[in-house]
Short mmCIF file of C-alpha atoms (C1' of nucleotides) in Angstrom, two decimals:
data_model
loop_
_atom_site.label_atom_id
_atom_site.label_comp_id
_atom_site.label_asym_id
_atom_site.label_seq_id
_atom_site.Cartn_x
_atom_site.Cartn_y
_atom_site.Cartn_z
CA UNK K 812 -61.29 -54.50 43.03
CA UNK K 813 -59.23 -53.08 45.88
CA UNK K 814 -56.81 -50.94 43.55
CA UNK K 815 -57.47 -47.47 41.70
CA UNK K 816 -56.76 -46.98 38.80
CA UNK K 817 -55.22 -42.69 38.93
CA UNK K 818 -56.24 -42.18 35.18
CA UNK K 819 -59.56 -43.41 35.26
CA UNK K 820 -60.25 -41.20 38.41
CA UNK K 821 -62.44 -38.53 37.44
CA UNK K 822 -61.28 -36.08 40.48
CA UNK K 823 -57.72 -36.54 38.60
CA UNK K 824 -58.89 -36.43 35.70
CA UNK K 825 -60.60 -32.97 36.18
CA UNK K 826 -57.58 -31.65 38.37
CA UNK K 827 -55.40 -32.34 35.42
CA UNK K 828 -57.52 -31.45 32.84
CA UNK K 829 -58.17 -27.85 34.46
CA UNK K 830 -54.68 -27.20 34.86
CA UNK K 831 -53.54 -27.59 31.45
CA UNK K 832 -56.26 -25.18 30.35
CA UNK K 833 -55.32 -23.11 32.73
CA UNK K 834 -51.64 -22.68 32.13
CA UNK K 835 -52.56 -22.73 27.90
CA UNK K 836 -54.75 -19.57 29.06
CA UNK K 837 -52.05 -18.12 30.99
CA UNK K 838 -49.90 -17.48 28.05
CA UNK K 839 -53.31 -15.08 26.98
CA UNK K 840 -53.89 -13.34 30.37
CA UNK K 841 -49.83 -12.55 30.99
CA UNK K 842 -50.04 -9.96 27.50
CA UNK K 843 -52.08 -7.66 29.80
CA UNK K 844 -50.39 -8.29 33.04
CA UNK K 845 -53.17 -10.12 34.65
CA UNK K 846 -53.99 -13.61 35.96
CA UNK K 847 -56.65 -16.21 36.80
CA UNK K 848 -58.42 -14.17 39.14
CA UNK K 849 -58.32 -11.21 37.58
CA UNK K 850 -59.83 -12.50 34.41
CA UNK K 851 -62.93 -13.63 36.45
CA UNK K 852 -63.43 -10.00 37.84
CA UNK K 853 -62.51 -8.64 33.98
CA UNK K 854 -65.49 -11.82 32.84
CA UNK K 855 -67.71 -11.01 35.48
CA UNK K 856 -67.92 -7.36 34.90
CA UNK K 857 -67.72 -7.82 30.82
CA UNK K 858 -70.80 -10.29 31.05
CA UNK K 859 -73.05 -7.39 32.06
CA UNK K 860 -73.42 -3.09 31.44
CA UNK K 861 -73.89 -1.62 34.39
CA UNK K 862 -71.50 -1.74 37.94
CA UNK K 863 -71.67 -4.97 40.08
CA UNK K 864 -70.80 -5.32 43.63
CA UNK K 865 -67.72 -7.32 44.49
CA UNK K 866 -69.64 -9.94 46.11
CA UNK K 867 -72.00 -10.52 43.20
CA UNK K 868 -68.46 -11.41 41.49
CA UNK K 869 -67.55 -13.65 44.48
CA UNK K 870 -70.73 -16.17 44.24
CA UNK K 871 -70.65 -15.90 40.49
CA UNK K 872 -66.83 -16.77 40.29
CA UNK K 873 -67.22 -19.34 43.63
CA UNK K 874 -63.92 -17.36 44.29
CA UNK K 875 -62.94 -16.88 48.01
CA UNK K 876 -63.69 -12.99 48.61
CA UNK K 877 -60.11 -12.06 49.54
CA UNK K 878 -59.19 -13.17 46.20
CA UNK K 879 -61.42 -11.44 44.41
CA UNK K 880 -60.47 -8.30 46.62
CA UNK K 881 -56.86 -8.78 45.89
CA UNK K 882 -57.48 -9.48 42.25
CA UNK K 883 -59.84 -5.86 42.12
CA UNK K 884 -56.84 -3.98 43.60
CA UNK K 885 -54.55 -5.14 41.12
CA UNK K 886 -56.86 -4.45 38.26
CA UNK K 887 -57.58 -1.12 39.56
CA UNK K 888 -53.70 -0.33 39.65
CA UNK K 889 -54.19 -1.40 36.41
CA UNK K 890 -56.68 0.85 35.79
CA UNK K 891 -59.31 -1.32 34.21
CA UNK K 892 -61.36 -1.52 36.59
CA UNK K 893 -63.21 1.30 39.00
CA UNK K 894 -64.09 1.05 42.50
CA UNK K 895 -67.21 3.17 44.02
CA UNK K 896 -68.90 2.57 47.01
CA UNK K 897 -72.50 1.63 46.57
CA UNK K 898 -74.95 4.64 47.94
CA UNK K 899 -77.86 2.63 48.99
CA UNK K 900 -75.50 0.27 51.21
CA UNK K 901 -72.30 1.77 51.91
CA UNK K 902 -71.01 -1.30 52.93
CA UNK K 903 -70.49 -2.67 49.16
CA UNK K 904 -68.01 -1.61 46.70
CA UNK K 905 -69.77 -1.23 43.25
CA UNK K 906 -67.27 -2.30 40.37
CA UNK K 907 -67.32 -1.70 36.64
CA UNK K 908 -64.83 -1.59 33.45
CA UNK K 909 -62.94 1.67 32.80
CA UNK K 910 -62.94 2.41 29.16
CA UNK K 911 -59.22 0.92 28.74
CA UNK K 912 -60.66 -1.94 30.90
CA UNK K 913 -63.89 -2.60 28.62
CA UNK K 914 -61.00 -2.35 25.64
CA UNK K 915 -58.83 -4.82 27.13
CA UNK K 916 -61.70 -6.85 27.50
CA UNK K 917 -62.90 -6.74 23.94
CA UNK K 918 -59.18 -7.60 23.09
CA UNK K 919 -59.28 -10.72 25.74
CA UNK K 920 -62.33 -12.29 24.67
CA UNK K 921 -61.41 -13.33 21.11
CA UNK K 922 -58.03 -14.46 22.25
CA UNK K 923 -59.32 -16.77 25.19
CA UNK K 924 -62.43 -18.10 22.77
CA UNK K 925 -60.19 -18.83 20.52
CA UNK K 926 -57.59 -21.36 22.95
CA UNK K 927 -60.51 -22.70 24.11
CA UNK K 928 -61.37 -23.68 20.59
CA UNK K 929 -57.91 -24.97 20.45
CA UNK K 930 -57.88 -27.15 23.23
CA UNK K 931 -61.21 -28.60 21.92
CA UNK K 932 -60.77 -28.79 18.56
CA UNK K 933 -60.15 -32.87 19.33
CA UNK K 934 -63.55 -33.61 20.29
CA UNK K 935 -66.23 -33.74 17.58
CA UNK K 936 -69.59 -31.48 17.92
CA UNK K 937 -71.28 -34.87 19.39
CA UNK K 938 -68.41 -34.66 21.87
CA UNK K 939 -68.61 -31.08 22.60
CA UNK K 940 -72.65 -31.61 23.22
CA UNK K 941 -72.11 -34.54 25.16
CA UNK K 942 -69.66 -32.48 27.41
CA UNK K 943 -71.10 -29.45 27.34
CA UNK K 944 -74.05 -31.86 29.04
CA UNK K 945 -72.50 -34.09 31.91
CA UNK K 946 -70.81 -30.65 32.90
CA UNK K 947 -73.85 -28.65 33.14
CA UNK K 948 -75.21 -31.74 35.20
CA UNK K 949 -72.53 -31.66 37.07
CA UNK K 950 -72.59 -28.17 38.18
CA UNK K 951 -76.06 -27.95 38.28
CA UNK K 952 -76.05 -31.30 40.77
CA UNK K 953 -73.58 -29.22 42.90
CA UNK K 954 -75.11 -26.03 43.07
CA UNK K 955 -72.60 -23.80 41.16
CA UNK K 956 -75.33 -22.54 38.98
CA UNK K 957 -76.55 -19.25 41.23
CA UNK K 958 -75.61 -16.21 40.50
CA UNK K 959 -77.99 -13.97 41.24
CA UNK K 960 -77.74 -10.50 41.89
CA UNK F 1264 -70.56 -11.51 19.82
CA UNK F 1265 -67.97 -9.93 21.71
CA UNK F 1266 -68.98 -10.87 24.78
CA UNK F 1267 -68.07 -14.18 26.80
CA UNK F 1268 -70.03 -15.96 29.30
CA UNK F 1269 -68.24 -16.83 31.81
CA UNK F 1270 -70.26 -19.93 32.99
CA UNK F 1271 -70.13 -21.63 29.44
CA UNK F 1272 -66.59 -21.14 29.02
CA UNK F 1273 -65.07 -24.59 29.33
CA UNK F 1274 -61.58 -23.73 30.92
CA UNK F 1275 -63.42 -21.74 33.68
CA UNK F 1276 -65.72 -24.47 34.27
CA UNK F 1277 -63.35 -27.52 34.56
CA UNK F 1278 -61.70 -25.13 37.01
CA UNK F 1279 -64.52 -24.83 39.01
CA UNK F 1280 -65.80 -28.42 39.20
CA UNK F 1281 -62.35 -29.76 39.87
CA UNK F 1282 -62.01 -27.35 43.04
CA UNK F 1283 -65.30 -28.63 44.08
CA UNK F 1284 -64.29 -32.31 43.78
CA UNK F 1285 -60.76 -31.93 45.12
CA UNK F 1286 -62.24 -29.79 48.61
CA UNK F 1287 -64.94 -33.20 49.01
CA UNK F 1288 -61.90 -35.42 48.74
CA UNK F 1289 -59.95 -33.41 50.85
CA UNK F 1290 -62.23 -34.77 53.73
CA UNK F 1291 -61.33 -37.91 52.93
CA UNK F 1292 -57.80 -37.16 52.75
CA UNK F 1293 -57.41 -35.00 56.27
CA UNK F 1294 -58.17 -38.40 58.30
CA UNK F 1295 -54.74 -39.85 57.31
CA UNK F 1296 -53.15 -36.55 57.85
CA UNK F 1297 -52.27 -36.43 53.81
CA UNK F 1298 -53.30 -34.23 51.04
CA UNK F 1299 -53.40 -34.20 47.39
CA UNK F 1300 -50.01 -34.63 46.22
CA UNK F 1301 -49.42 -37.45 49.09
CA UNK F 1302 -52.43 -39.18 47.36
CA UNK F 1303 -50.81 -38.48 43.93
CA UNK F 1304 -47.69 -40.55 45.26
CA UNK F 1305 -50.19 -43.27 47.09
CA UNK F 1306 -52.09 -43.97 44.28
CA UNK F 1307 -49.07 -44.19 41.46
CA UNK F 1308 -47.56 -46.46 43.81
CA UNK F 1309 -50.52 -48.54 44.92
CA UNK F 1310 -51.47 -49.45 41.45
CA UNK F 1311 -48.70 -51.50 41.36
CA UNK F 1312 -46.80 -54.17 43.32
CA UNK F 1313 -43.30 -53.47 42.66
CA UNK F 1314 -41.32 -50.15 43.21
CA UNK F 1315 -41.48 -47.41 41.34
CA UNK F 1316 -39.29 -44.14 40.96
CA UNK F 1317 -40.03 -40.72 41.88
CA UNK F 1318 -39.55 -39.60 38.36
CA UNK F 1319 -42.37 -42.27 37.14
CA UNK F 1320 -44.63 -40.46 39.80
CA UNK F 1321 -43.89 -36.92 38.42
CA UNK F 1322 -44.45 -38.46 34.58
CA UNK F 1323 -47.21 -40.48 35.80
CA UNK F 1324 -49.36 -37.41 37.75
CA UNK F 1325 -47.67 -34.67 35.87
CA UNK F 1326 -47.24 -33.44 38.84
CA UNK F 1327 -44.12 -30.72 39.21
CA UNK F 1328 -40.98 -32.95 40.61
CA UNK F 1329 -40.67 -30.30 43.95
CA UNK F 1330 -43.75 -31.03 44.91
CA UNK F 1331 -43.59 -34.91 44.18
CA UNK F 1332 -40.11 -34.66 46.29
CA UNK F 1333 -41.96 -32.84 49.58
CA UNK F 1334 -44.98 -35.12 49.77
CA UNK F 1335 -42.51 -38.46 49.12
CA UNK F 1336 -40.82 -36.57 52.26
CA UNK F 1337 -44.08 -36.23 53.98
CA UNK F 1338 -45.33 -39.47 53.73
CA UNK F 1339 -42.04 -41.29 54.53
CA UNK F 1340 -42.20 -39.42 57.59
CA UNK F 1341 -45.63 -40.57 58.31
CA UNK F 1342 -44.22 -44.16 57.85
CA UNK F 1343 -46.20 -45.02 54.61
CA UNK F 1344 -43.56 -44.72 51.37
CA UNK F 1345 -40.06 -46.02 51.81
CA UNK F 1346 -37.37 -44.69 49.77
CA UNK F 1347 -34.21 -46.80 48.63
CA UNK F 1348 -31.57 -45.72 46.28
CA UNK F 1349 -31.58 -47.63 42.83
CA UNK F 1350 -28.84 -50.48 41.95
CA UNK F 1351 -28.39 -49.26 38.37
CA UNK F 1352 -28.32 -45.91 38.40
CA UNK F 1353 -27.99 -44.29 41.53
CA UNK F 1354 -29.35 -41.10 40.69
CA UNK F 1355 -32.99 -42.50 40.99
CA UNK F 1356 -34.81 -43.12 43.96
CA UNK F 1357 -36.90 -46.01 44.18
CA UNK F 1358 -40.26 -45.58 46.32
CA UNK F 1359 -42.70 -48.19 47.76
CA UNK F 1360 -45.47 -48.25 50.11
CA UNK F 1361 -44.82 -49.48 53.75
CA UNK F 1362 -47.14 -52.58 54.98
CA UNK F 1363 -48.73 -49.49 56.85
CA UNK F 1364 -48.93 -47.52 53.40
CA UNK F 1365 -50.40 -50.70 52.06
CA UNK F 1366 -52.82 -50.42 54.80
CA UNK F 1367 -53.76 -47.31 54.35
CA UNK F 1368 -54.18 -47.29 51.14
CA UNK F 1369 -56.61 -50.32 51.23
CA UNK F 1370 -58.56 -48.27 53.75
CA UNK F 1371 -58.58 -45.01 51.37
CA UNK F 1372 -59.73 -46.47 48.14
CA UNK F 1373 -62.90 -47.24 48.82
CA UNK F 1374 -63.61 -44.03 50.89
CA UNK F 1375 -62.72 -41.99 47.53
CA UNK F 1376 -64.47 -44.14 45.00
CA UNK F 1377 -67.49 -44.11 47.21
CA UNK F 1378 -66.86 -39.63 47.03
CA UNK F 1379 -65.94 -40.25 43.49
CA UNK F 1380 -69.56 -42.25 42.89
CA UNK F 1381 -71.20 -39.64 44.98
CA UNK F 1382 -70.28 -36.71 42.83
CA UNK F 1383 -71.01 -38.27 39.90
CA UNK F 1384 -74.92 -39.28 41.26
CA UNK F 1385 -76.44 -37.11 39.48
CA UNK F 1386 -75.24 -38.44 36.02
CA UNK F 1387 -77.15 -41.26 34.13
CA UNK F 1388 -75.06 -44.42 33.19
CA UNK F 1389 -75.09 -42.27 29.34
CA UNK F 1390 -73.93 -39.25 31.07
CA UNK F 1391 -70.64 -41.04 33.01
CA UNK F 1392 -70.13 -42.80 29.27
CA UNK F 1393 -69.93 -39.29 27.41
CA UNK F 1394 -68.25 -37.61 30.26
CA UNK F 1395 -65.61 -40.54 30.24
CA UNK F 1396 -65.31 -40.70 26.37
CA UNK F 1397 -64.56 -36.92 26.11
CA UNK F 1398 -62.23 -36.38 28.93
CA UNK F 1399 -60.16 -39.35 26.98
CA UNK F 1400 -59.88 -37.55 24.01
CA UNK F 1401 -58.98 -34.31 25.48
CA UNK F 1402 -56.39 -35.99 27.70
CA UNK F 1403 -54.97 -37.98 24.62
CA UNK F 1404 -55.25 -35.04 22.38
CA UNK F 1405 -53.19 -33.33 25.03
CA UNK F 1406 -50.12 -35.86 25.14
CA UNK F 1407 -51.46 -36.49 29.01
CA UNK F 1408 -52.02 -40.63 28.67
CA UNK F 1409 -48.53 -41.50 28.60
CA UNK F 1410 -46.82 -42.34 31.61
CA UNK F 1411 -44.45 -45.73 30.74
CA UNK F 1412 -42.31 -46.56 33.00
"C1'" DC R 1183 -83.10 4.43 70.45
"C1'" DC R 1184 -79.65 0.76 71.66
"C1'" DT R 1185 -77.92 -3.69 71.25
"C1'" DT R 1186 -76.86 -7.81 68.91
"C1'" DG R 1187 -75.89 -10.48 65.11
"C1'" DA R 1188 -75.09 -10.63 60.36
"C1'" DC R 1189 -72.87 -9.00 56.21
"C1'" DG R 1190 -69.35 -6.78 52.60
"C1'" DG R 1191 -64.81 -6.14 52.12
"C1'" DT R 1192 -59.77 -5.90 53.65
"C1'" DT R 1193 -55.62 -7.61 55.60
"C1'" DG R 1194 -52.01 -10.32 58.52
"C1'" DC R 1195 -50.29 -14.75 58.65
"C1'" DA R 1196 -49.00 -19.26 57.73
"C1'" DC R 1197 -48.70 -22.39 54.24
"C1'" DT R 1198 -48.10 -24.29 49.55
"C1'" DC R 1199 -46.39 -24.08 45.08
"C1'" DG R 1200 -43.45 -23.38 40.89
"C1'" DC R 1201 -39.21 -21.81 39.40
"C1'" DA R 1202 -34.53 -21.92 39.17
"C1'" DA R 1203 -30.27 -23.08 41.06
"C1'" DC R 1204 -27.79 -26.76 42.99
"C1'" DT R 1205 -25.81 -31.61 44.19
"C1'" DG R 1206 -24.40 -35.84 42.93
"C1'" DG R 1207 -24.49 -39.33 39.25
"C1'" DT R 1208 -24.44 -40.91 34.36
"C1'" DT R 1209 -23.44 -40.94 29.41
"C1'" DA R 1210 -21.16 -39.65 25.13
"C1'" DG R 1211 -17.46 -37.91 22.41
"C1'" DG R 1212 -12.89 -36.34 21.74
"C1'" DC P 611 -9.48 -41.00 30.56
"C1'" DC P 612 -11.51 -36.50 30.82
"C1'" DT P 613 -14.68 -33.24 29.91
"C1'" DA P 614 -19.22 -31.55 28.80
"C1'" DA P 615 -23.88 -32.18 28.57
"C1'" DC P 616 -27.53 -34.26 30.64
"C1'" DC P 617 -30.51 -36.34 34.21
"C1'" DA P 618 -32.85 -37.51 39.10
"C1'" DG P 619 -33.95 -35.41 43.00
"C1'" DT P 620 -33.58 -31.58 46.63
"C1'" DT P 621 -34.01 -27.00 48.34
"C1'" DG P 622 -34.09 -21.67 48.85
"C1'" DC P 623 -36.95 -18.20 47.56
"C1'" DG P 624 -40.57 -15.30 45.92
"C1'" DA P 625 -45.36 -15.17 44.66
"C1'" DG P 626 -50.01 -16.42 45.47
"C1'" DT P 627 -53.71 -18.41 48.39
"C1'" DG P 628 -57.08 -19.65 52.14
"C1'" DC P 629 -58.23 -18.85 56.69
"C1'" DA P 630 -59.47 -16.18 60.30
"C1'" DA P 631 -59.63 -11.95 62.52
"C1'" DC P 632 -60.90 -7.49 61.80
"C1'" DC P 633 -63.49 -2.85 60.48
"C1'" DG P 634 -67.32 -0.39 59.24
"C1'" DT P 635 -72.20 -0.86 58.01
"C1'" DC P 636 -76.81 -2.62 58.17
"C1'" DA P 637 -81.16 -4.77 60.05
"C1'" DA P 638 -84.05 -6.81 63.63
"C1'" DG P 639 -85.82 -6.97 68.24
"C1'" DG P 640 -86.29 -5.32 72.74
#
DNA sequence: CCTTGACGGTTGCACTCGCAACTGGTTAGG
DNA sequence: CCTAACCAGTTGCGAGTGCAACCGTCAAGG
């Protein structure tokens, strides 16, 4: 077989997959003014209590750094999100939620669980399980699973 | 629970994974100085033997019809796609791949398959089954399967 | 100490993309 | 016919992104 077959291509597949979840998210995000990048930072920060340093969001996200920098400044012009520099290395900038940030947050997280529901609700639970597998092989295979502090 | 985790949230993750597979493609790509909306065009119009129009390519890839126009630009420049106005309706432009295109689309397949079966190693044959059976019903329950001419 | 290399984060720059407006062509309806 | 709505494809423009260079800080070794 010396053709291939575009549909059947799982690097297609995924491209096009991931951007139709992303732009059915989108219509989510845009209530608050924010975007891809600055729902991983407003994720990232949610997933935990205390501050986390902007590079902590960077290898959990696999976001390039100046994207996640960008993404902070906007949210903190937003101001949901607070920037203070770490004391014990005064190189990193500690982030965490404002109040109105941990709010919008709380708001988000329902509304984004919920489309993903939506966009899933064609597969049956054997489906989802199956999925919810191969991906978690997938990413564990490729080493996107680190996120340590 | 009013929290989300970012690394089980499917949108996020199919985001993620098809980054990773595009960038180890993208190697494959660079060494015909083409990227991955040139490949979109390749491929549509390598699956078949007779010309196709740009419009089937954007339908086809779902790919936005600017960026279908600039890479049909860039790879007629590179020799590879020729365009030719259409008898019956002269609005449409008709593409088809070059002898050279041909070529290089002979050489390319098997380069990406082999990066395709690479990423994919660390499924079992059950895994890629799953995988492929859920991505299908997404993609159908998304209206993304249909691409007739 | 001082130097050297590494690291966290920011920013200038070039590039790509999506949108919307536009061109030229087609179809339908009065 | 003629006009109006629509369609295929192109392009200008603004927004976003990745890269690489940069700044300030830290840690290791002489």
């Amino acid at each position: 077989m010396d053709r291939l077959n575009l549909l059947s291509f799982t690097p297609f597949r995924l491209n096009r997959l991931a951007a139709e979840f992303s732009t059915a998210l989108t219509a989510d995000y845009a209530r608050f003014g924010i975007d891809i990048p600055e729902w991983r930072v407003l994720a990232t920060l949610g997933m935990h209590d205390g501050p986390r340093s902007a590079n902590y969001v960077v290898r959990c996200t696999r976001t390039h750094k100046s994207r996640i920098s960008r993404a902070v400044g906007q949210l903190t012009e937003l101001g949901l999100v607070e920037r203070q520099e770490s004391d014990d290395d005064r190189r990193e900038i500690m982030l965490q939620l404002t109040p109105r940030g941990r709010e919008v947050y709380r708001e988000l997280v329902p509304l984004l669980l919920a489309r993903e529901e939506q966009l899933l609700s064609g597969l049956s639970a054997a489906q989802r399980r199956a999925l919810d597998d191969a991906l978690l092989t997938l990413e564990q295979s490729l080493g996107l699973m680190n996120c340590q502090p």
